[in-house]
mmCIF file of C-alpha atoms in Angstrom:
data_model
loop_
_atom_site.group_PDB
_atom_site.id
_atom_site.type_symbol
_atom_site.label_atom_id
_atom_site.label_comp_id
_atom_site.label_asym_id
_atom_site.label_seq_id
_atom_site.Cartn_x
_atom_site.Cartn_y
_atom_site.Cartn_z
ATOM 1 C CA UNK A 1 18.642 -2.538 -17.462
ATOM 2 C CA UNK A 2 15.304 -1.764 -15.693
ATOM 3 C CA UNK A 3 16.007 1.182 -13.187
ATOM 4 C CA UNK A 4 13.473 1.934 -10.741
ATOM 5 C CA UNK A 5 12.532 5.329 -9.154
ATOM 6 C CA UNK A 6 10.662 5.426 -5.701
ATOM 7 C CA UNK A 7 9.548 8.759 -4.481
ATOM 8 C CA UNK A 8 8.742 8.216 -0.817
ATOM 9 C CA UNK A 9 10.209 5.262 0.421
ATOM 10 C CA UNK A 10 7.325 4.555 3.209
ATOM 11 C CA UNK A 11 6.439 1.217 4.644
ATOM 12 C CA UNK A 12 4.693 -0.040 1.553
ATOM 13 C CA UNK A 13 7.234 1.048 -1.418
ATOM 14 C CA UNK A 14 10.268 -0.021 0.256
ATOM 15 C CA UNK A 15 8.952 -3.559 -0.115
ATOM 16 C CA UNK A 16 9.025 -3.090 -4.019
ATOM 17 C CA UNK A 17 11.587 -1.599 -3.756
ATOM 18 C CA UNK A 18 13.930 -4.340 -2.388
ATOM 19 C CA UNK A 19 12.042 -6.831 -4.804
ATOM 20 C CA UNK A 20 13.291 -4.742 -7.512
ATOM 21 C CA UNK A 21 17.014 -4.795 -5.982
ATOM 22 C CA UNK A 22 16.680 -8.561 -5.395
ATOM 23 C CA UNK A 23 15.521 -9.095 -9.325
ATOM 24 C CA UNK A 24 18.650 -6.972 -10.701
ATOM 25 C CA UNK A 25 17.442 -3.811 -10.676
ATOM 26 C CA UNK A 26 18.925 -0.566 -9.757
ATOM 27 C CA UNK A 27 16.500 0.795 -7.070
ATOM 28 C CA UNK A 28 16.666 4.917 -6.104
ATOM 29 C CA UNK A 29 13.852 6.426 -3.727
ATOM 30 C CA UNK A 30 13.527 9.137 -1.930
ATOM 31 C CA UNK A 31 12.820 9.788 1.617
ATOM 32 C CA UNK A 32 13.369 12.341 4.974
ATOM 33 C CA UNK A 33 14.522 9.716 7.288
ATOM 34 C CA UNK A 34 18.444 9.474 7.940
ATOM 35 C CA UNK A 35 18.063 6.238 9.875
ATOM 36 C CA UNK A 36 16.015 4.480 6.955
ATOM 37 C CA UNK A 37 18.012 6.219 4.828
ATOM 38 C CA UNK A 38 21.523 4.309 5.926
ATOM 39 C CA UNK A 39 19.725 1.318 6.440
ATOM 40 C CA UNK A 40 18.371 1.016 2.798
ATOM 41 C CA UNK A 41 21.872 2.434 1.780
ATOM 42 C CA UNK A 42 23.282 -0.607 3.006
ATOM 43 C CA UNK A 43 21.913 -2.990 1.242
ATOM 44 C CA UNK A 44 22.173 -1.242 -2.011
ATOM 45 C CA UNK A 45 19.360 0.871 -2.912
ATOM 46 C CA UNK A 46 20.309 4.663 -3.537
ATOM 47 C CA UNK A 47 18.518 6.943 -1.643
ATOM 48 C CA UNK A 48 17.898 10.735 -2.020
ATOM 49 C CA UNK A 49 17.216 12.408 1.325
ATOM 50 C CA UNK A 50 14.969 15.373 0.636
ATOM 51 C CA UNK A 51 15.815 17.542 2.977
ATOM 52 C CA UNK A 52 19.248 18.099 1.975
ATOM 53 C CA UNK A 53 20.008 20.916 -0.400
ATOM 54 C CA UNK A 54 21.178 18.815 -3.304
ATOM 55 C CA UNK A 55 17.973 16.954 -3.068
ATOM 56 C CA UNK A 56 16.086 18.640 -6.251
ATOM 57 C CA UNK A 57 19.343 17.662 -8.650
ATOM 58 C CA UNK A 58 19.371 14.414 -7.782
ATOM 59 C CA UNK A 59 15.995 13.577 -8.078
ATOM 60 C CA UNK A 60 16.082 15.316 -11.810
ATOM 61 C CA UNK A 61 18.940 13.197 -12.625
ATOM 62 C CA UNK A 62 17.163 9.896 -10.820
ATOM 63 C CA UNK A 63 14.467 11.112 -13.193
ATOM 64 C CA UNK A 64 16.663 11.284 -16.245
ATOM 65 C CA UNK A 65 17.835 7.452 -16.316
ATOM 66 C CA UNK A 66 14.450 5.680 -14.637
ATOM 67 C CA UNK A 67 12.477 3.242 -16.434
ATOM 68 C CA UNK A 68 9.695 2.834 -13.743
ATOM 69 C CA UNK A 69 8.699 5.340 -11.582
ATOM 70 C CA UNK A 70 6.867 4.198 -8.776
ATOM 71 C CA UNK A 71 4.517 7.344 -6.377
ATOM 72 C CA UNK A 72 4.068 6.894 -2.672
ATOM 73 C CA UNK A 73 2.597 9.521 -0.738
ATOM 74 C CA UNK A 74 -0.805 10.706 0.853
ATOM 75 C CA UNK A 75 -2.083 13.419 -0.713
ATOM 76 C CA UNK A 76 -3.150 16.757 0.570
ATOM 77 C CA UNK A 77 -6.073 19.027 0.400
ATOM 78 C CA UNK A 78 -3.992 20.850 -2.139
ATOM 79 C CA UNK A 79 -3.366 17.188 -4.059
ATOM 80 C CA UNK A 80 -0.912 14.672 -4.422
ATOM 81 C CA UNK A 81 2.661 16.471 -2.708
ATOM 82 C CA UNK A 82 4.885 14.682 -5.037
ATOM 83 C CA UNK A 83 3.060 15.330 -8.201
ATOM 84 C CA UNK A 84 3.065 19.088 -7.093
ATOM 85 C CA UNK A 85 6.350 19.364 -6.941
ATOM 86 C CA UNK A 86 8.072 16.693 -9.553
ATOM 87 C CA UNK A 87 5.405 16.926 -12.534
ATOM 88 C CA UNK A 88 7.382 19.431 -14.206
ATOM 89 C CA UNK A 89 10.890 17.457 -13.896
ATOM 90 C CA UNK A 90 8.934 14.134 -15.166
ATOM 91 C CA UNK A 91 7.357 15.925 -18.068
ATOM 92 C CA UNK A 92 11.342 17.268 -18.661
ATOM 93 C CA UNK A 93 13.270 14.990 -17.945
ATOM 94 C CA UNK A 94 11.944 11.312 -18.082
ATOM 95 C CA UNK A 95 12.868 9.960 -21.236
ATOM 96 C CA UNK A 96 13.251 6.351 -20.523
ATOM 97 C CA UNK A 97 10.191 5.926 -18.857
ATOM 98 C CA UNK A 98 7.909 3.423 -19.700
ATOM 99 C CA UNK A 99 5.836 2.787 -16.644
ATOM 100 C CA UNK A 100 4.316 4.965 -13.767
ATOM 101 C CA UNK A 101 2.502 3.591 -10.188
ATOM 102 C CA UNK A 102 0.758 4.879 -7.632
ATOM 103 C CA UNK A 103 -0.201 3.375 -4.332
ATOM 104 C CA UNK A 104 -3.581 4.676 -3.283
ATOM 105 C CA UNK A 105 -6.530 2.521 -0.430
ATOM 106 C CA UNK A 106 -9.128 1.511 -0.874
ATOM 107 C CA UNK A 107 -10.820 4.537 0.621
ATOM 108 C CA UNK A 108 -11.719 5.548 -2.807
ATOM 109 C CA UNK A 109 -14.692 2.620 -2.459
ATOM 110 C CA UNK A 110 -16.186 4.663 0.603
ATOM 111 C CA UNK A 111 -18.617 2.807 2.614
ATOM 112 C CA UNK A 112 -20.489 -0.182 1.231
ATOM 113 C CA UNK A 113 -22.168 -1.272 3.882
ATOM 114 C CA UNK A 114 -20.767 -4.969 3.209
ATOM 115 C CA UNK A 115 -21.183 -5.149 -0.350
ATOM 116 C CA UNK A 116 -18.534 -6.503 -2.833
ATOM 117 C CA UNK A 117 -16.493 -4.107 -4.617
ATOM 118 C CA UNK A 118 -14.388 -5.097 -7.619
ATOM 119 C CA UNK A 119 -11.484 -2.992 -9.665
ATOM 120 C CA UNK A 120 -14.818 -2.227 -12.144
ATOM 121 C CA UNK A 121 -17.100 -0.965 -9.561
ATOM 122 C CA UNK A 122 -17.173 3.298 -9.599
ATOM 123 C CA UNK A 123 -15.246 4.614 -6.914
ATOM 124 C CA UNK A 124 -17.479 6.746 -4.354
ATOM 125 C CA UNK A 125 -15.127 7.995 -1.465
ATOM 126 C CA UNK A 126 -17.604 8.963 1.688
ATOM 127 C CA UNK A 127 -14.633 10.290 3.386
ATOM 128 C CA UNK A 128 -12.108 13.664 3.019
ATOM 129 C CA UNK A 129 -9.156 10.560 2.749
ATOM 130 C CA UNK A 130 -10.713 8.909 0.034
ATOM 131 C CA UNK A 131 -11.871 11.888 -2.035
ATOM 132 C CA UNK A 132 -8.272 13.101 -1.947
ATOM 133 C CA UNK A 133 -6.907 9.676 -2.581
ATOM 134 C CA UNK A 134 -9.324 9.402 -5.706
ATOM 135 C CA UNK A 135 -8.312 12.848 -6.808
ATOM 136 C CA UNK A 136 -4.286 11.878 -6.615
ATOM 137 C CA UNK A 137 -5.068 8.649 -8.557
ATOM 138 C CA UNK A 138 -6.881 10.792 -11.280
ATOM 139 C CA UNK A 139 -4.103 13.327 -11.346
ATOM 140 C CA UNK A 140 -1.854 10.813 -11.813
ATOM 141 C CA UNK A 141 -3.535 9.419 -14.881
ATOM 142 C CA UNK A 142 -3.849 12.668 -16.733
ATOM 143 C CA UNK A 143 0.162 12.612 -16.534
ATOM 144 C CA UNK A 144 0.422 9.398 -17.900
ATOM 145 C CA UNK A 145 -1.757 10.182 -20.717
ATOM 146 C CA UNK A 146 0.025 13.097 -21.282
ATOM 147 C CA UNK A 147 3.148 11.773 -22.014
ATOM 148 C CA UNK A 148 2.034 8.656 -23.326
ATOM 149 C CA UNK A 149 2.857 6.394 -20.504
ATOM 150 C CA UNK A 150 0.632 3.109 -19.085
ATOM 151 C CA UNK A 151 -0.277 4.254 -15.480
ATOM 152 C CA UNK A 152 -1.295 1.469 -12.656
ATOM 153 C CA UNK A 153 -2.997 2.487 -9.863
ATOM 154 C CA UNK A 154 -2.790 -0.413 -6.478
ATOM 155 C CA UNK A 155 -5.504 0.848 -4.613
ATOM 156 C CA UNK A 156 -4.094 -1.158 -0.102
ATOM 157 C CA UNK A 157 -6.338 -2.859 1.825
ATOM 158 C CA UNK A 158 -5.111 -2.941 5.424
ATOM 159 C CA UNK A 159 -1.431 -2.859 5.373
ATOM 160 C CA UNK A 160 0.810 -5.636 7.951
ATOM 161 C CA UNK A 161 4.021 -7.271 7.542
ATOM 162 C CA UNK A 162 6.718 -7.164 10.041
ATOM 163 C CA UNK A 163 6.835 -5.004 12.835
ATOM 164 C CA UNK A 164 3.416 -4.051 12.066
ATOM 165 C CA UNK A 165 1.442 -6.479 13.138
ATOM 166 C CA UNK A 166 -1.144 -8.156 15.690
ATOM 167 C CA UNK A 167 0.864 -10.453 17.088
ATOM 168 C CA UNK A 168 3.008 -7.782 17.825
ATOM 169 C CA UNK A 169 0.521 -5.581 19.393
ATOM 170 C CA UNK A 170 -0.389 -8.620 21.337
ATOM 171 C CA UNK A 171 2.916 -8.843 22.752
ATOM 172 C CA UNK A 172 2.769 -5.415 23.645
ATOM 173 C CA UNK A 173 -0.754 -5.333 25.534
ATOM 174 C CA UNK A 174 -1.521 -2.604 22.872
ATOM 175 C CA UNK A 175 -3.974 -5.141 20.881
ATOM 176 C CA UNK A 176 -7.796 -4.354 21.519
ATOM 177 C CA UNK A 177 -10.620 -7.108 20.346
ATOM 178 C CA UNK A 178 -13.553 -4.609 18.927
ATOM 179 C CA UNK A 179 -16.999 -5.729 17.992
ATOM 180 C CA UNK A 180 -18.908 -4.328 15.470
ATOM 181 C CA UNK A 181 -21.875 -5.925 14.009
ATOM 182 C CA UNK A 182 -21.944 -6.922 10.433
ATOM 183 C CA UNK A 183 -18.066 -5.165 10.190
ATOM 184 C CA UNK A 184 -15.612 -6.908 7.827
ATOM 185 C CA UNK A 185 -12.051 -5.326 6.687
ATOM 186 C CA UNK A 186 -10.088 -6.679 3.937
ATOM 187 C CA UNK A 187 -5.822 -6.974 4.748
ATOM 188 C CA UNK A 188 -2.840 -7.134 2.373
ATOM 189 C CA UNK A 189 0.987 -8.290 3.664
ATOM 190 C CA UNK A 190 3.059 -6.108 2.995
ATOM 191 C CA UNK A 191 5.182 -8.618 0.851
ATOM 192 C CA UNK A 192 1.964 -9.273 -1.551
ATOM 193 C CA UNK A 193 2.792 -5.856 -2.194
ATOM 194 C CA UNK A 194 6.271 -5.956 -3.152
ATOM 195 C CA UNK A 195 5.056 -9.278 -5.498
ATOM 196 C CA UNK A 196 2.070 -7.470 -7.217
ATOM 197 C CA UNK A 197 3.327 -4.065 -7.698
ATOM 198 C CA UNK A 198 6.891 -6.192 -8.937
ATOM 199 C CA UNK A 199 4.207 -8.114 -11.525
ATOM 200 C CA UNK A 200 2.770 -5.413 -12.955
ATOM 201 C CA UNK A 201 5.895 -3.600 -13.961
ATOM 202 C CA UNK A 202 7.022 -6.654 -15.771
ATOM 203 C CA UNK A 203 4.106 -6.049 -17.356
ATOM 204 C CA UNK A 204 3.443 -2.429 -18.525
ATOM 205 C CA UNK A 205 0.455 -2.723 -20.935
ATOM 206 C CA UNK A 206 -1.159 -3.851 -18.317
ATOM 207 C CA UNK A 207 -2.246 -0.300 -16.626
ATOM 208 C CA UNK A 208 -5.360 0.820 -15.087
ATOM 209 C CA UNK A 209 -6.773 -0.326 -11.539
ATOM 210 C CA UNK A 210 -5.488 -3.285 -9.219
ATOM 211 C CA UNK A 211 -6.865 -3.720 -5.846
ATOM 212 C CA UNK A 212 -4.183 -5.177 -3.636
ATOM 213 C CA UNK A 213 -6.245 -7.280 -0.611
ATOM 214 C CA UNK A 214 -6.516 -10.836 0.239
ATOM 215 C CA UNK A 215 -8.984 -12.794 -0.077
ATOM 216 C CA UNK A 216 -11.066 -12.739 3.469
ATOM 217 C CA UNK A 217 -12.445 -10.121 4.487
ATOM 218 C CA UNK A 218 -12.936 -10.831 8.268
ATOM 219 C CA UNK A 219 -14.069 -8.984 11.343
ATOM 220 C CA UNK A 220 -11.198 -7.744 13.289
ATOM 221 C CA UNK A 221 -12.273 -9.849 16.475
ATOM 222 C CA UNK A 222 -11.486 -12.718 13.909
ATOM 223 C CA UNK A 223 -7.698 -11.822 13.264
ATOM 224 C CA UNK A 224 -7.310 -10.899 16.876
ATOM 225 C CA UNK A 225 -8.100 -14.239 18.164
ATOM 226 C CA UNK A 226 -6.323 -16.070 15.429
ATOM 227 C CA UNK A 227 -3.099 -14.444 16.645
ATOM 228 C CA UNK A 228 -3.729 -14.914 19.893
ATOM 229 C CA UNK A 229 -4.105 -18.622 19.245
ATOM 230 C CA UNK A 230 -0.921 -18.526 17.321
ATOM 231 C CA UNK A 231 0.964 -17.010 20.768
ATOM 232 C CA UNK A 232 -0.675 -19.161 22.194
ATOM 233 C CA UNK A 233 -1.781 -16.229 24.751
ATOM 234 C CA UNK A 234 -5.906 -14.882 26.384
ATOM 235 C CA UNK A 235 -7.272 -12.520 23.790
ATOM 236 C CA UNK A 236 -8.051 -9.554 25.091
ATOM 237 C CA UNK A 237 -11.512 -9.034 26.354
ATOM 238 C CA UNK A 238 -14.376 -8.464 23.604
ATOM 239 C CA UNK A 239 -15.172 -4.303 23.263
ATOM 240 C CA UNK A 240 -17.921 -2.770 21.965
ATOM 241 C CA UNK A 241 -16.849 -0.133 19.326
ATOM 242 C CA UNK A 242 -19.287 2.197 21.304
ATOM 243 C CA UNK A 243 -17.189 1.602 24.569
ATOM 244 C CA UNK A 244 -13.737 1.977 22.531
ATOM 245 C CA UNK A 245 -12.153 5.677 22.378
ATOM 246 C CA UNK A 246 -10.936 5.887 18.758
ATOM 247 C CA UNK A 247 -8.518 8.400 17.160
ATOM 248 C CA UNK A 248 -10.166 9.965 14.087
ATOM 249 C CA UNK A 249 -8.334 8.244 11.669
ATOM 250 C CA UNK A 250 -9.701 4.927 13.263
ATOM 251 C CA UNK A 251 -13.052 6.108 13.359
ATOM 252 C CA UNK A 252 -13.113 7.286 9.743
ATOM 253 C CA UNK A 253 -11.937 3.306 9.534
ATOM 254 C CA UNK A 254 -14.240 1.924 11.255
ATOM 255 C CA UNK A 255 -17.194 3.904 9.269
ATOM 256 C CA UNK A 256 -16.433 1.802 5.983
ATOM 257 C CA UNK A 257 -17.892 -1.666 5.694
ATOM 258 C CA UNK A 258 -17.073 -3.307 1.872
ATOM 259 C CA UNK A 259 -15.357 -6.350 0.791
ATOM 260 C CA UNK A 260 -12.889 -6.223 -1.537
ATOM 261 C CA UNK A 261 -11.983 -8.302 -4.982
ATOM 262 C CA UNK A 262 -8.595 -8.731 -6.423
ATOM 263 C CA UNK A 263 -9.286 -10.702 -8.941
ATOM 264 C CA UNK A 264 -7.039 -8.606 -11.264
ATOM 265 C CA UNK A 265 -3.882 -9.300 -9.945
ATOM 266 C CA UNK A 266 -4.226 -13.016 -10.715
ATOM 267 C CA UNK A 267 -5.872 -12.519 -14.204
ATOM 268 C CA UNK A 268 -3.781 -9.861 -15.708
ATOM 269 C CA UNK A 269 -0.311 -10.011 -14.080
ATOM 270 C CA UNK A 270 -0.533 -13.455 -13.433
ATOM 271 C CA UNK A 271 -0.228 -13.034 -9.779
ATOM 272 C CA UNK A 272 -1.064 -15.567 -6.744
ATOM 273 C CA UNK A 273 -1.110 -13.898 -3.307
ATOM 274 C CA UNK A 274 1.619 -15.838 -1.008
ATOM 275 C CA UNK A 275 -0.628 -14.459 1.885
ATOM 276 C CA UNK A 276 -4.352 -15.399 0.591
ATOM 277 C CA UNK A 277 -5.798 -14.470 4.388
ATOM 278 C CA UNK A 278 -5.121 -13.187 7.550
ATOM 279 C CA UNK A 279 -4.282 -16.765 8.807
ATOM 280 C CA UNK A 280 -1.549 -17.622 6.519
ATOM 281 C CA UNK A 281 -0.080 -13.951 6.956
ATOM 282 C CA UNK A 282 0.130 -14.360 10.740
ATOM 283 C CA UNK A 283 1.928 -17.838 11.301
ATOM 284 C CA UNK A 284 4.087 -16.504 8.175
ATOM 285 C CA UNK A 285 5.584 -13.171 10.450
ATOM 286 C CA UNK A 286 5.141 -15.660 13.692
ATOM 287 C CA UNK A 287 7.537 -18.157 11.623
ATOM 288 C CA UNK A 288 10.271 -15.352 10.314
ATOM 289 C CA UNK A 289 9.868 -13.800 14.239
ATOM 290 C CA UNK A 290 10.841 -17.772 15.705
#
């Protein structure tokens, strides 16, 4: 039986890991939150709270019996948090693995200034974010090597799914409609996640780089119109990005212009994104909301 091991159960993972649970898997992640924690609980996956004091244990014996071990975290300035402190149990105690993932961004790319990027092209981060995303996905590689094990890195474009959305922020009067000249993103649903990442562990020998991003990159004025459409609701008034106050995460966003292939995904794992654009991801969650 293929057993799956998720350390840090965030927004992104938990969506592979309840495609793993649906396929007949048995599914055990780790996370801090008690109310995500029950939740998950409930519907079968077994979950290892961290900050309880059994917490080490069970993640050595989670390690012990996994087949697939899948990393989610942001990394540091000191590196990767989960690599810090598990490395040593993996190298220990993970005999039955055969697979390891990491989720990384596509901040490794740094700015491109519009230009395509493919999983071929050399990564050259422009921010802190991606130079300690590229540094994770590299330490995360030597480990593989090191025991022997095919590594695949999924390097998000924009993440959105449920409850995470435009139309939601819509709803809310928290959408904005910025300009920027020239200024495309790439986006990935959340549930083209949970398919690609479940593809390539069927697939193991296939290791190495896989962007995960759909297939339009498009300005975000684009998306926020398109869901206002879709509400049937006035967009809100066009912003310059000069006129917009930004947090610094958003601004460090906002600095990186590249479009993204993900060619990869269909090629090697065989693939096809259920959400191919921004247009077909929105009337998907407005569907599944109705």
């Amino acid at each position: 039986m293929s057993r799956l091991f998720v350390l840090g159960l965030g927004y992104s993972a938990e969506a592979v890991a309840r495609r793993a649970l649906q396929a007949g898997w048995t599914v055990t992640g780790t996370t801090r939150d008690a109310e995500k924690a029950a939740r998950l609980e409930q519907i079968g996956i077994a979950v290892i709270r961290l900050d309880e004091p059994a917490a080490e244990e069970a993640v050595t014996e989670a390690l012990a019996t996994a087949t697939h071990l899948l990393a989610s975290a942001a990394p540091k300035d000191e590196g990767d948090p989960l690599l810090t402190a598990y490395s040593d149990s993996i190298r220990a105690h993970a005999n039955d693995l055969v697979w390891i993932g990491y989720l990384s961004s596509l901040s490794v790319y740094g700015d491109r200034k519009g230009a395509w990027v493919e999983e071929s092209s050399r990564a050259k981060p422009t921010s802190a974010v991606g130079r300690r995303r590229l540094d994770a996905e590299v330490a995360w590689e030597a480990l593989g090597e090191a025991l022997d094990l095919p590594v695949a890195v999924f390097r998000l474009a924009g993440i959105y799914g449920p409850g995470r959305n435009l139309l939601r922020d819509l709803k809310s009067g928290k959408a904005r409609r910025v300009i920027k000249a020239g200024q495309v993103f790439n986006r990935i649903h959340v549930e083209d996640i949970g398919g690609a990442v479940m593809a390539a562990m069927d697939r193991p020998e296939q290791a190495g780089i896989f962007n995960l991003a759909d297939r339009e990159p498009a300005a975000q004025s684009q998306v926020v119109l398109e869901a206002a459409r879709l509400l049937g609701v006035t967009p809100p008034p066009a912003q310059p990005i000069e006129k917009v106050e930004l947090s610094p995460m958003a601004q460090r966003f906002w600095t990186e212009n590249r479009r993204v292939s993900s060619r990869r995904i269909a090629k090697d794992l065989g693939y096809t994104l259920r959400y191919p654009t921004y247009r077909e991801g929105l009337a998907g969650l407005l569907s599944s909301e109705r």
